[in-house]
CSV table of N, CA and C and ligand atoms in Angstrom, one decimal:
chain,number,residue,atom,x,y,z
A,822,UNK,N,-3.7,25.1,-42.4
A,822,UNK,CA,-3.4,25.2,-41.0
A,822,UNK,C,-4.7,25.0,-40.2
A,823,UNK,N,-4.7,24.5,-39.0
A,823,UNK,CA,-5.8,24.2,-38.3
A,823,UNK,C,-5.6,24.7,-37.0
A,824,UNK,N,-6.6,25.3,-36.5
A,824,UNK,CA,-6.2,26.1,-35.1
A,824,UNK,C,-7.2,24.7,-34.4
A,825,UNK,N,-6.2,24.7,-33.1
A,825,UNK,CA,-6.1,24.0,-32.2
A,825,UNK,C,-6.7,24.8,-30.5
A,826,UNK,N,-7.7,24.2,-30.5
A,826,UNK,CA,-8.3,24.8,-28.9
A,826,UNK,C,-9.1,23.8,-27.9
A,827,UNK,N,-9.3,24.4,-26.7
A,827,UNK,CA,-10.4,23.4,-26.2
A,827,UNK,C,-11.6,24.2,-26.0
A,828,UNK,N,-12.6,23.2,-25.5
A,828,UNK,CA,-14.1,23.8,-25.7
A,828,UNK,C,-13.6,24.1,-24.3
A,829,UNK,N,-15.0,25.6,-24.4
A,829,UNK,CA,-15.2,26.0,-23.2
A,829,UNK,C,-15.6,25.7,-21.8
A,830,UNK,N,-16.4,24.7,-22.3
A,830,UNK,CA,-17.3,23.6,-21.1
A,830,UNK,C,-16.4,23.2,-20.3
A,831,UNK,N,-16.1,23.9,-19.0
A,831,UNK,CA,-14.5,22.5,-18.1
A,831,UNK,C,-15.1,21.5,-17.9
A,832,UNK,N,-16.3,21.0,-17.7
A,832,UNK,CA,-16.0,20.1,-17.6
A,832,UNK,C,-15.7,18.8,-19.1
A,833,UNK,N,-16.2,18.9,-20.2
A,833,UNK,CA,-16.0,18.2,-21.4
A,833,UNK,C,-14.6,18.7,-21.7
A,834,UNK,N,-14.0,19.9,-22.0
A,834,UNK,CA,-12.1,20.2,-22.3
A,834,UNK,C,-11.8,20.0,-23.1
A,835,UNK,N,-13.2,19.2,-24.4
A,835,UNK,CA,-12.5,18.5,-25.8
A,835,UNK,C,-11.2,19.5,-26.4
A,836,UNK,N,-10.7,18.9,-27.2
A,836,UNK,CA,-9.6,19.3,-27.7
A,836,UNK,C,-10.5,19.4,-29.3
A,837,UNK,N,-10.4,20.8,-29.9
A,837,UNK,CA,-10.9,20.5,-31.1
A,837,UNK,C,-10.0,21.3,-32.1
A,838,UNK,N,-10.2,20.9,-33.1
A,838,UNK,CA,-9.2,21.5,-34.4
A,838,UNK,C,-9.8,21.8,-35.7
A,839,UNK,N,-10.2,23.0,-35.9
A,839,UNK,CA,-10.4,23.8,-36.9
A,839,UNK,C,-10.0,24.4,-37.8
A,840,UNK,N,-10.4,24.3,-39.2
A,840,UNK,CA,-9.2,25.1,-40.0
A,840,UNK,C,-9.4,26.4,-40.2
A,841,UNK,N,-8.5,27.2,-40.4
A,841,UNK,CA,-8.3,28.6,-40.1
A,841,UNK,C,-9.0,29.1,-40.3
A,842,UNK,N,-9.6,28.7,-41.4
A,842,UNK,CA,-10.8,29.7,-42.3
A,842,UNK,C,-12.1,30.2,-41.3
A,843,UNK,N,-12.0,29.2,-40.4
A,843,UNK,CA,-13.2,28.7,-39.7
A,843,UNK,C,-13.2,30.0,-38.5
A,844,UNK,N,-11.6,30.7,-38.3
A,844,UNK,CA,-11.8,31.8,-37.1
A,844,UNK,C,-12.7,32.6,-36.8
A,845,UNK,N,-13.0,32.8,-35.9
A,845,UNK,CA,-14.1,33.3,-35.6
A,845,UNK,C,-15.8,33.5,-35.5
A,846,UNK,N,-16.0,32.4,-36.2
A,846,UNK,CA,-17.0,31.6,-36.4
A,846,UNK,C,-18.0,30.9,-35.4
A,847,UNK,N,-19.0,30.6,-35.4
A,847,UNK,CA,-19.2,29.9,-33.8
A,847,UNK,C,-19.6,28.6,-34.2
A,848,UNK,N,-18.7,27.6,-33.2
A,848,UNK,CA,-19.2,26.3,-33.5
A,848,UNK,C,-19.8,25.8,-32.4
A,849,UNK,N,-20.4,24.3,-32.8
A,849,UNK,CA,-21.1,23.8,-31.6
A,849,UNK,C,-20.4,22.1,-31.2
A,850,UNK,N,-19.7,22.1,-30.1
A,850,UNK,CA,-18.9,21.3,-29.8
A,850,UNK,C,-19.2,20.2,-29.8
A,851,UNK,N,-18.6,19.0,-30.5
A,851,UNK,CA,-19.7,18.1,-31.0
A,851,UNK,C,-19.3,16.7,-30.1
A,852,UNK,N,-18.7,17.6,-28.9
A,852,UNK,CA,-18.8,16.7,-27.9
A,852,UNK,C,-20.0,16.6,-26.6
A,853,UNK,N,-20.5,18.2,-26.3
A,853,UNK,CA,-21.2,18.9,-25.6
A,853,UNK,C,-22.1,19.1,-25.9
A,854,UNK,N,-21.5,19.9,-27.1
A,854,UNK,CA,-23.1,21.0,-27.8
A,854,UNK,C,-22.5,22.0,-27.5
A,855,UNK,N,-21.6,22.3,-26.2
A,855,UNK,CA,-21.1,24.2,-26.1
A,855,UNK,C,-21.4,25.1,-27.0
A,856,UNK,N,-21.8,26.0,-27.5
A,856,UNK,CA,-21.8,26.9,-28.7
A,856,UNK,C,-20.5,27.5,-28.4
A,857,UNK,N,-19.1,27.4,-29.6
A,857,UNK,CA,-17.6,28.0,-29.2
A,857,UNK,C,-18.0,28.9,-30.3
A,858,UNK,N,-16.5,29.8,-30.0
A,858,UNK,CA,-16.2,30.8,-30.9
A,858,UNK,C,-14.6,30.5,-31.1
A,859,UNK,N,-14.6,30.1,-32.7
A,859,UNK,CA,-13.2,29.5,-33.0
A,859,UNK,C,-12.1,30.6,-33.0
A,860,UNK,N,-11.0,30.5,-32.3
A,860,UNK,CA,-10.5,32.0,-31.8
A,860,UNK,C,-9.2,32.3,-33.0
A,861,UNK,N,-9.1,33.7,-33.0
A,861,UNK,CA,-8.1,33.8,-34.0
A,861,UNK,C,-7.0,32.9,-34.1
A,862,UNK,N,-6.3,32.8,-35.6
A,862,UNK,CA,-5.0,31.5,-34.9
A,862,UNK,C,-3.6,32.6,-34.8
A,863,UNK,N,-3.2,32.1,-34.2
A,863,UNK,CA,-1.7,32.5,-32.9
A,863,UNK,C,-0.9,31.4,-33.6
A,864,UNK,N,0.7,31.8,-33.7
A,864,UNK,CA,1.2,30.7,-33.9
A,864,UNK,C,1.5,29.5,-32.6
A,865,UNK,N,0.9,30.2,-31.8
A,865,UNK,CA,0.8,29.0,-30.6
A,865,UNK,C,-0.3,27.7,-30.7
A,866,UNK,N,-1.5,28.5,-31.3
A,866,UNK,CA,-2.7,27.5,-31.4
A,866,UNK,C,-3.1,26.5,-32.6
A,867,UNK,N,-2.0,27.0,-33.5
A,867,UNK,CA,-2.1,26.0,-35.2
A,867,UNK,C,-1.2,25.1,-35.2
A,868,UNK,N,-1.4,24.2,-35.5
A,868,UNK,CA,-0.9,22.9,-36.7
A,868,UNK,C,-1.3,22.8,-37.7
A,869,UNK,N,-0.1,22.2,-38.6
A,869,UNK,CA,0.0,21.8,-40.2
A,869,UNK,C,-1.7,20.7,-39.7
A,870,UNK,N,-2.1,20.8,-41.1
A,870,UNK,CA,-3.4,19.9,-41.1
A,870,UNK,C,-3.0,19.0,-41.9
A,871,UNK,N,-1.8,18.7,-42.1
A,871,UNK,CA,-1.4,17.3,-42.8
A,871,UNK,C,-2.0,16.0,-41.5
A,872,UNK,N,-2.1,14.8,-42.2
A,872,UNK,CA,-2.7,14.1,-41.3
A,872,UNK,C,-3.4,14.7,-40.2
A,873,UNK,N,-4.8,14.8,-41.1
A,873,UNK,CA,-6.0,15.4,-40.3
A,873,UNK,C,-6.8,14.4,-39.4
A,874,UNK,N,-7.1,15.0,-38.2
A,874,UNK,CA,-7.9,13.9,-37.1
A,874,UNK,C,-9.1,13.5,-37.7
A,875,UNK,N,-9.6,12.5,-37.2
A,875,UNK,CA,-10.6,11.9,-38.1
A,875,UNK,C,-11.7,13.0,-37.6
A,876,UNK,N,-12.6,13.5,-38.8
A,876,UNK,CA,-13.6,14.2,-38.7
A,876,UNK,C,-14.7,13.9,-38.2
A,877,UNK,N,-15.7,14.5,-37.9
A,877,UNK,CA,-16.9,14.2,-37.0
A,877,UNK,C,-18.1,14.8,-38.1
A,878,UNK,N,-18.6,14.0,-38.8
A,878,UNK,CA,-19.6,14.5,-39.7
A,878,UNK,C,-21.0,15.3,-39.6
A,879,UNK,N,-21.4,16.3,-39.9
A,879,UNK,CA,-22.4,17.1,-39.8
A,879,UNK,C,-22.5,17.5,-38.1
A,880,UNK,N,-21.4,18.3,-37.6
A,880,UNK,CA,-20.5,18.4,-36.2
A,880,UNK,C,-20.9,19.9,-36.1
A,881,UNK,N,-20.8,20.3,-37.2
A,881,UNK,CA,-20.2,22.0,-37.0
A,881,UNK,C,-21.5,22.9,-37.8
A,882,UNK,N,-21.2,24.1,-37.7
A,882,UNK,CA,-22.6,25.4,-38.4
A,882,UNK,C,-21.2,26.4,-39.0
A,883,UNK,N,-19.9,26.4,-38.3
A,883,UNK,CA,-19.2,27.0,-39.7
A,883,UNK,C,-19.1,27.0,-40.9
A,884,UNK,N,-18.4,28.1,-41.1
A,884,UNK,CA,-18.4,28.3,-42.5
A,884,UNK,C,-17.4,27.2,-43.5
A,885,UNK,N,-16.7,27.1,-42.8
A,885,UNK,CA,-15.4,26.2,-43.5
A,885,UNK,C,-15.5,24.8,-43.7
A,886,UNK,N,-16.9,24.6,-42.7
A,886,UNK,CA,-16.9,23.2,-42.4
A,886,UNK,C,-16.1,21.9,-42.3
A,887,UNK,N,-15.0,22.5,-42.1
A,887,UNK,CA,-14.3,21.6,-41.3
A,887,UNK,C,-13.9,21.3,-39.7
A,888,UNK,N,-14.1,20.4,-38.7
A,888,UNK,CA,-14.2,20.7,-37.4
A,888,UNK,C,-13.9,19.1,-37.2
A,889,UNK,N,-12.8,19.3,-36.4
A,889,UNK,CA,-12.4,17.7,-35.7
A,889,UNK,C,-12.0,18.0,-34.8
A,890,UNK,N,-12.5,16.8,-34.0
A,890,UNK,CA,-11.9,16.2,-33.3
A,890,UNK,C,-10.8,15.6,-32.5
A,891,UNK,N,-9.6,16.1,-31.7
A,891,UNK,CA,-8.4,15.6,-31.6
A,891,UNK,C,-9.1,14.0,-30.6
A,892,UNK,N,-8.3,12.9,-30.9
A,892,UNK,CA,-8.3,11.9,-30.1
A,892,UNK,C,-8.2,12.4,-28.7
A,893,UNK,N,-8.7,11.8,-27.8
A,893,UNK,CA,-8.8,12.2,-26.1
A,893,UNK,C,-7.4,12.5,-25.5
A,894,UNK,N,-6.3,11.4,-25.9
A,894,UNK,CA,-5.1,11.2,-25.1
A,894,UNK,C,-4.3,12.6,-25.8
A,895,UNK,N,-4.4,13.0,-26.8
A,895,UNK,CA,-3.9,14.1,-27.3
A,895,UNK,C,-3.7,15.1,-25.8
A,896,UNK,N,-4.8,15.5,-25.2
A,896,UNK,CA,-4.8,16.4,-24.6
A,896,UNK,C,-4.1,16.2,-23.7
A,897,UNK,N,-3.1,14.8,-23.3
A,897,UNK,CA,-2.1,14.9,-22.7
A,897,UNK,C,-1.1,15.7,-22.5
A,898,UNK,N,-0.9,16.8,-23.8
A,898,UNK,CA,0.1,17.5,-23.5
A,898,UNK,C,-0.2,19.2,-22.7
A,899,UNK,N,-1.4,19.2,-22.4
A,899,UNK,CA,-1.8,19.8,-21.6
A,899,UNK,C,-1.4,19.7,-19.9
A,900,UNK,N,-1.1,18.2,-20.1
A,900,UNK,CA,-1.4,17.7,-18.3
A,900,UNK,C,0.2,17.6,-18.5
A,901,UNK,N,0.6,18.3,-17.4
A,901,UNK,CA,2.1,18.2,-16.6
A,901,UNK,C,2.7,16.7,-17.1
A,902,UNK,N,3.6,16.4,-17.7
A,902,UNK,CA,4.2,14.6,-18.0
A,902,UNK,C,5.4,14.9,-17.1
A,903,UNK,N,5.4,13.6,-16.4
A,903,UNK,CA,6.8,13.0,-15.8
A,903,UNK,C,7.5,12.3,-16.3
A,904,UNK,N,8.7,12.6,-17.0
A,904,UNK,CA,9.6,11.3,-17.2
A,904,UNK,C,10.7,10.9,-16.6
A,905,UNK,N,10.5,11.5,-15.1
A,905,UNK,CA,11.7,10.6,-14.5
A,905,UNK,C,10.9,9.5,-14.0
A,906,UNK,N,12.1,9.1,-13.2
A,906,UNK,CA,11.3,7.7,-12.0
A,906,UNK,C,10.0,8.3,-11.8
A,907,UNK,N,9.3,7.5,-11.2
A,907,UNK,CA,7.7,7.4,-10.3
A,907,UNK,C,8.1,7.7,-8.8
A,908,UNK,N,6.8,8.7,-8.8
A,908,UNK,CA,7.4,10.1,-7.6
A,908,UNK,C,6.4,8.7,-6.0
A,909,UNK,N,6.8,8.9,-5.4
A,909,UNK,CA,6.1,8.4,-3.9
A,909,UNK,C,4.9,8.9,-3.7
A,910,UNK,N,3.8,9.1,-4.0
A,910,UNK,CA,2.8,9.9,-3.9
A,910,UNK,C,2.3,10.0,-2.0
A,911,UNK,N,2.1,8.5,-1.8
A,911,UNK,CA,1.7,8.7,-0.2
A,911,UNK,C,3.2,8.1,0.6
A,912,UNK,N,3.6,8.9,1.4
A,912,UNK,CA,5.1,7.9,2.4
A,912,UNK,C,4.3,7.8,3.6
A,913,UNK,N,4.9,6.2,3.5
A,913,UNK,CA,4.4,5.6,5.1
A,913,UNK,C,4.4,6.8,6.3
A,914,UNK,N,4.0,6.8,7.7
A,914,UNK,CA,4.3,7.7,8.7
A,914,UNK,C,4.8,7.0,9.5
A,915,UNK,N,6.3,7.8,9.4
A,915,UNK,CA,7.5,7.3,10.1
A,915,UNK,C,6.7,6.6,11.4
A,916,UNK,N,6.5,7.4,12.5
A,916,UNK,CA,6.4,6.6,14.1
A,916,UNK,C,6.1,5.4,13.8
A,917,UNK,N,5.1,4.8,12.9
A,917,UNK,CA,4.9,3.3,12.7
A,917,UNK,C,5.6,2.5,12.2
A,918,UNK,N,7.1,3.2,11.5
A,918,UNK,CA,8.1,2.2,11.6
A,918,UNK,C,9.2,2.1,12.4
A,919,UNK,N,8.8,2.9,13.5
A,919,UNK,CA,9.7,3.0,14.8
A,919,UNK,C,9.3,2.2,15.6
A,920,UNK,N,7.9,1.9,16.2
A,920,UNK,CA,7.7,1.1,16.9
A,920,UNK,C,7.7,-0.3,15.9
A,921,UNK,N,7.4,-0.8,14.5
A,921,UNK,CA,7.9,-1.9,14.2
A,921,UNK,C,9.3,-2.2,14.5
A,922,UNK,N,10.0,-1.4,14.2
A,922,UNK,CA,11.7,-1.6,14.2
A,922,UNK,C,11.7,-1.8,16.0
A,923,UNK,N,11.1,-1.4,16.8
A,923,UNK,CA,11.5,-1.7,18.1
A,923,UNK,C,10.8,-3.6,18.5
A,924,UNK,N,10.2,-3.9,18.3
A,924,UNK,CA,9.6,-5.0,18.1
A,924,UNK,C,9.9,-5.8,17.1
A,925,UNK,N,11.2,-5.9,16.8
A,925,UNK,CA,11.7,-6.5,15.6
A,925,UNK,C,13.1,-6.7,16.3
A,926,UNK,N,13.8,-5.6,17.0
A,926,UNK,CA,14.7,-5.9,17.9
A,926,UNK,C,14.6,-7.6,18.6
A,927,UNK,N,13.2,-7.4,19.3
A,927,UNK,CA,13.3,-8.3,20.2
A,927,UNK,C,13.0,-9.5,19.5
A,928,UNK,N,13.5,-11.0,19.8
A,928,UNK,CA,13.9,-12.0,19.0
A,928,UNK,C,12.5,-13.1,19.9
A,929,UNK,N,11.7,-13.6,19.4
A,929,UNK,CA,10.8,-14.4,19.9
A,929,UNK,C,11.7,-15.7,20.1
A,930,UNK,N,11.4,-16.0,21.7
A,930,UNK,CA,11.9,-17.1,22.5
A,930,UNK,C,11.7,-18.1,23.1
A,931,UNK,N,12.0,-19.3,23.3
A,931,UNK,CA,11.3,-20.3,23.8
A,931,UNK,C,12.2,-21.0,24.6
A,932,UNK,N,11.3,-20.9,26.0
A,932,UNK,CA,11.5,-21.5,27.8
A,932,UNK,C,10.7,-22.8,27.2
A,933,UNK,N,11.8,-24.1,27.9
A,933,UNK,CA,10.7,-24.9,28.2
A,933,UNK,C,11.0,-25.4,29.6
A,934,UNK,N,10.2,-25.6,30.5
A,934,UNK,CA,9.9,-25.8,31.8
A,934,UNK,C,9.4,-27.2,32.2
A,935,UNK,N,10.3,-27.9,32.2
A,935,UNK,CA,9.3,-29.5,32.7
A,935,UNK,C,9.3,-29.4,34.0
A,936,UNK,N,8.4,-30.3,34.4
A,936,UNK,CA,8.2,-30.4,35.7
A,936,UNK,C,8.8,-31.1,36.7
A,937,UNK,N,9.4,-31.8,36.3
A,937,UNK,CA,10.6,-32.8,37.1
A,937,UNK,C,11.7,-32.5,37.3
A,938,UNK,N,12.1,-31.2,36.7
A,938,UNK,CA,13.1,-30.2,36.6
A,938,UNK,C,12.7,-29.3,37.9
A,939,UNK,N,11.6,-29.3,38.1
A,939,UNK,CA,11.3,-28.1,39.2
A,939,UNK,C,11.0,-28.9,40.6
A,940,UNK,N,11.5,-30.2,41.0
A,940,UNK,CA,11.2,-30.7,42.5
A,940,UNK,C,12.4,-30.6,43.3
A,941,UNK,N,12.5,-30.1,44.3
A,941,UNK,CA,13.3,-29.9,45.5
A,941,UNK,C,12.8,-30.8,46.5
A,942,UNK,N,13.7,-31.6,47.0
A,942,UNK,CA,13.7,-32.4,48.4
A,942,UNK,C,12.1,-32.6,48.6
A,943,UNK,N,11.4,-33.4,47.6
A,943,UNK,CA,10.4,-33.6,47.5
A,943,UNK,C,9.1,-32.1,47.8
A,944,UNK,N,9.4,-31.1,47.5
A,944,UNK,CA,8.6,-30.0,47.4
A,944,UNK,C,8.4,-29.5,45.8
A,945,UNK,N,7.5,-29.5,45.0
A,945,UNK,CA,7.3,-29.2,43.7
A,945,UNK,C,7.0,-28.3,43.8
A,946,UNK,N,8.0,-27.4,43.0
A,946,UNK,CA,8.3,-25.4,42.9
A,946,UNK,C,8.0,-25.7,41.0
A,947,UNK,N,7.6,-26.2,40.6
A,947,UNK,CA,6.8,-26.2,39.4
A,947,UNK,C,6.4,-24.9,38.9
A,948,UNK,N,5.0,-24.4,39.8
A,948,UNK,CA,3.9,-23.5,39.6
A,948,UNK,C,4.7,-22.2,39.7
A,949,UNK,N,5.8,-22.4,41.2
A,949,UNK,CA,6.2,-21.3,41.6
A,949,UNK,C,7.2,-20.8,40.4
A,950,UNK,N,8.0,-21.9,40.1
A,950,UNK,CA,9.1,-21.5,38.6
A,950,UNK,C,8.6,-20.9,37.8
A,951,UNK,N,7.5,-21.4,37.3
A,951,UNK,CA,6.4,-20.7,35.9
A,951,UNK,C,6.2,-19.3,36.2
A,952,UNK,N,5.7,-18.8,37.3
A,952,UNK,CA,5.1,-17.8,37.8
A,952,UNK,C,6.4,-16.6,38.3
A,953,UNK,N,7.4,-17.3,38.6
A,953,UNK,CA,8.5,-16.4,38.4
A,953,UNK,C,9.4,-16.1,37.5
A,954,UNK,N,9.3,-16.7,35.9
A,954,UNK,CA,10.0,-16.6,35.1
A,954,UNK,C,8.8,-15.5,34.1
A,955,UNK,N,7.4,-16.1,34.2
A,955,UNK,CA,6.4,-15.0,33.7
A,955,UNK,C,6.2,-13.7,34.0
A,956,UNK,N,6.9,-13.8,35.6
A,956,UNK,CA,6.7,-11.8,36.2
A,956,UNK,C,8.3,-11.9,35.6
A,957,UNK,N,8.8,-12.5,35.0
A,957,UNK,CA,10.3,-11.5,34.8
A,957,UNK,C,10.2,-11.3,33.0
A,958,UNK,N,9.8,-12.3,32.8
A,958,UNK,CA,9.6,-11.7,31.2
A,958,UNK,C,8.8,-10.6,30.7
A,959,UNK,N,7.6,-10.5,31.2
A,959,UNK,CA,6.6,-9.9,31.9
A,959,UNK,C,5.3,-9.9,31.0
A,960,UNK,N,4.4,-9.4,31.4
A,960,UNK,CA,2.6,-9.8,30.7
A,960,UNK,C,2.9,-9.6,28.9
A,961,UNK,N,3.0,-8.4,28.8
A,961,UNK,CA,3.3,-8.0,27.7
A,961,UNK,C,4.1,-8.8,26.6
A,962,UNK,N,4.9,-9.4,26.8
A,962,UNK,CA,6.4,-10.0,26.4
A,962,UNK,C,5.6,-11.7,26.2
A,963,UNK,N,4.9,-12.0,27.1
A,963,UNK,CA,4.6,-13.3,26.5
A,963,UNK,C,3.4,-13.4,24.7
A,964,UNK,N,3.9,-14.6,24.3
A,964,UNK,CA,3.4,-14.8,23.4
A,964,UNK,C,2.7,-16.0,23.0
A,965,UNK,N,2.8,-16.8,23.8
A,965,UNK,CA,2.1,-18.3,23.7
A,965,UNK,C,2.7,-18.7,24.8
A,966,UNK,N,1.9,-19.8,25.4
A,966,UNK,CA,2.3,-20.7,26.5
A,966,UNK,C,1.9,-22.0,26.2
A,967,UNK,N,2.5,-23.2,25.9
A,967,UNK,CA,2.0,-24.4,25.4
A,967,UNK,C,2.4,-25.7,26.6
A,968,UNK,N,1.3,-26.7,26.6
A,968,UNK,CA,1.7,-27.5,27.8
A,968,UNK,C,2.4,-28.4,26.6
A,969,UNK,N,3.5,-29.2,27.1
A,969,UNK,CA,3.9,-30.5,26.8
A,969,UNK,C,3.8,-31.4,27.6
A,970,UNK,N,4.1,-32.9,27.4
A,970,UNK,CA,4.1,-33.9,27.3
A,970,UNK,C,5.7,-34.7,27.6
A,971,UNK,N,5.8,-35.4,28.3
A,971,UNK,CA,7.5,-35.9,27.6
A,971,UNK,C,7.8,-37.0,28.7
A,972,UNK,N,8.4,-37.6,28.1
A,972,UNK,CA,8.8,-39.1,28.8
A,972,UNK,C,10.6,-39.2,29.7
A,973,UNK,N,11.0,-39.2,30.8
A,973,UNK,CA,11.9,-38.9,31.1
A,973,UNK,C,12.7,-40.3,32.2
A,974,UNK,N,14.0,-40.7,32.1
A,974,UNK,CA,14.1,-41.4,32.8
A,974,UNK,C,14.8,-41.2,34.3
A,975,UNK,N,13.6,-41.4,35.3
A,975,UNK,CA,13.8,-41.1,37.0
A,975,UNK,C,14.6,-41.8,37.2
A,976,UNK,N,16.2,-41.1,38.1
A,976,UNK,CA,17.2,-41.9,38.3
A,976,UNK,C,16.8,-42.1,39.9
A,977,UNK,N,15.9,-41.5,40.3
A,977,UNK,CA,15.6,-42.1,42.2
A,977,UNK,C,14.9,-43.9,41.6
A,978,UNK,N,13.8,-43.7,40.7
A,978,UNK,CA,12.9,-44.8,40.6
A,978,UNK,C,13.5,-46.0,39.7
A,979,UNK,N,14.5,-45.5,38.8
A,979,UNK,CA,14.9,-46.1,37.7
A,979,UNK,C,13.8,-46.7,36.9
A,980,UNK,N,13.3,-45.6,36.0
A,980,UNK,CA,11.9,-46.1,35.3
A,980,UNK,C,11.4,-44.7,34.3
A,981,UNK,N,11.2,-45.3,33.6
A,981,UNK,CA,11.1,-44.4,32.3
A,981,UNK,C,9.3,-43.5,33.1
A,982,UNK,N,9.3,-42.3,32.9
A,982,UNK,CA,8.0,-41.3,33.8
A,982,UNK,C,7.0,-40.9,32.8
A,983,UNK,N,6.4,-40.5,32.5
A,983,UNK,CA,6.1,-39.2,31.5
A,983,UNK,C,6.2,-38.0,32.5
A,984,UNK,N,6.0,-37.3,32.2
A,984,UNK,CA,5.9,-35.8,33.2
A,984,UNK,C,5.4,-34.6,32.1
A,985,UNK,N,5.1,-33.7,32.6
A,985,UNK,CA,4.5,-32.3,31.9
A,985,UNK,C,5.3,-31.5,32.1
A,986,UNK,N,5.2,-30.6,31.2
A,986,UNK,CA,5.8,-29.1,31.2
A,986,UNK,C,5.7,-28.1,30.3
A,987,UNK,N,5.9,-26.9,30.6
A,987,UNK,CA,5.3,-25.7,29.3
A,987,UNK,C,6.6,-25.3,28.5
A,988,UNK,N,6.2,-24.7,27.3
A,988,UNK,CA,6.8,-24.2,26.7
A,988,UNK,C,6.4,-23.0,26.2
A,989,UNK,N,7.1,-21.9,27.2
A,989,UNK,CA,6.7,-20.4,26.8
A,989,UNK,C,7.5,-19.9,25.6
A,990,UNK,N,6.4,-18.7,24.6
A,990,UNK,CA,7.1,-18.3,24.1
A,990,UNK,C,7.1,-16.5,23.9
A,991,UNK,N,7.9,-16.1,24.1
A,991,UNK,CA,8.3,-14.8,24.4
A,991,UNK,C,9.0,-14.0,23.7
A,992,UNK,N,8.7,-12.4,23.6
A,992,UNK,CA,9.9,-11.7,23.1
A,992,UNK,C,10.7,-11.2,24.4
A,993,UNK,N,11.9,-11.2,23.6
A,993,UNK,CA,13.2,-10.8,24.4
A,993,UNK,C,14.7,-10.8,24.4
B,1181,ZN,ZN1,-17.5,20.5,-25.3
């Protein structure tokens, strides 16, 4: 039987395994150097010493001189294990998927505005059109404003024009 403990050092926590003989004995942790005292065995703190951990040579000042080392990951069973699903450690904070979800509502849009669209009885309401479709969508709400270009056929002149115009783009 091998009693099973950890060294005292928190911060080093080796896991070390001793054979019984060895109780009470003081060893020197041959991860640290801690000086331990190998504690009585409990049937809580032994294992069969069948397939023994690989030993650590000239490790120990016990009597029994036997002293190993458990592998590191052993001491896994020490640490709380989860075997369900994988827990959420950090959740998003809601209000910032409230305002995404509100701004997700609104569907990005696009006005296009030529200019030969906006002349009345020879008065060009062009500037005026732009400027009143922009206070209704409003500052915020715009997203781009692009000028175009475009070629259009004037039925006063009968003649192919170019002319300008924007193309806003907005939520809404
Ligand atoms: Zn130690």
């Amino acid at each position: 039987m091998d009693i099973v403990f950890n060294c005292t050092n928190k911060t080093c926590a080796q896991e070390l395994a001793v054979d019984e003989a060895g109780a009470g004995t003081e060893i020197e942790c041959p991860t640290c150097g801690e000086t331990l005292t190998v504690p009585e065995p409990t049937p809580e703190n032994t294992i069969e010493a069948e397939a023994p951990p690989a030993k650590v040579p000239g490790s120990t000042k016990a009597a029994s001189g036997k002293i190993s080392v458990l592998p590191k990951k052993e001491k896994s069973f020490s640490v709380p294990v989860h075997t369900g699903p994988g827990e959420v450690l950090i959740k998003k904070p809601k209000p910032t998927l409230e305002v995404a979800a509100k701004e997700i509502d609104k569907k990005i849009r696009l006005k296009t505005i030529r200019h030969s669209e906006c002349q009345e009885v020879g008065k060009d309401k062009f500037d005026e059109t732009v400027t009143d479709f922009l206070q209704r969508i409003g500052q915020e709400n715009i997203v781009g404003v692009h000028s175009v270009s475009y070629s259009h056929f004037d039925v006063t002149t009968r003649q192919v024009l170019s002319d300008f115009g924007l193309m806003i783009m907005f939520r809404g």
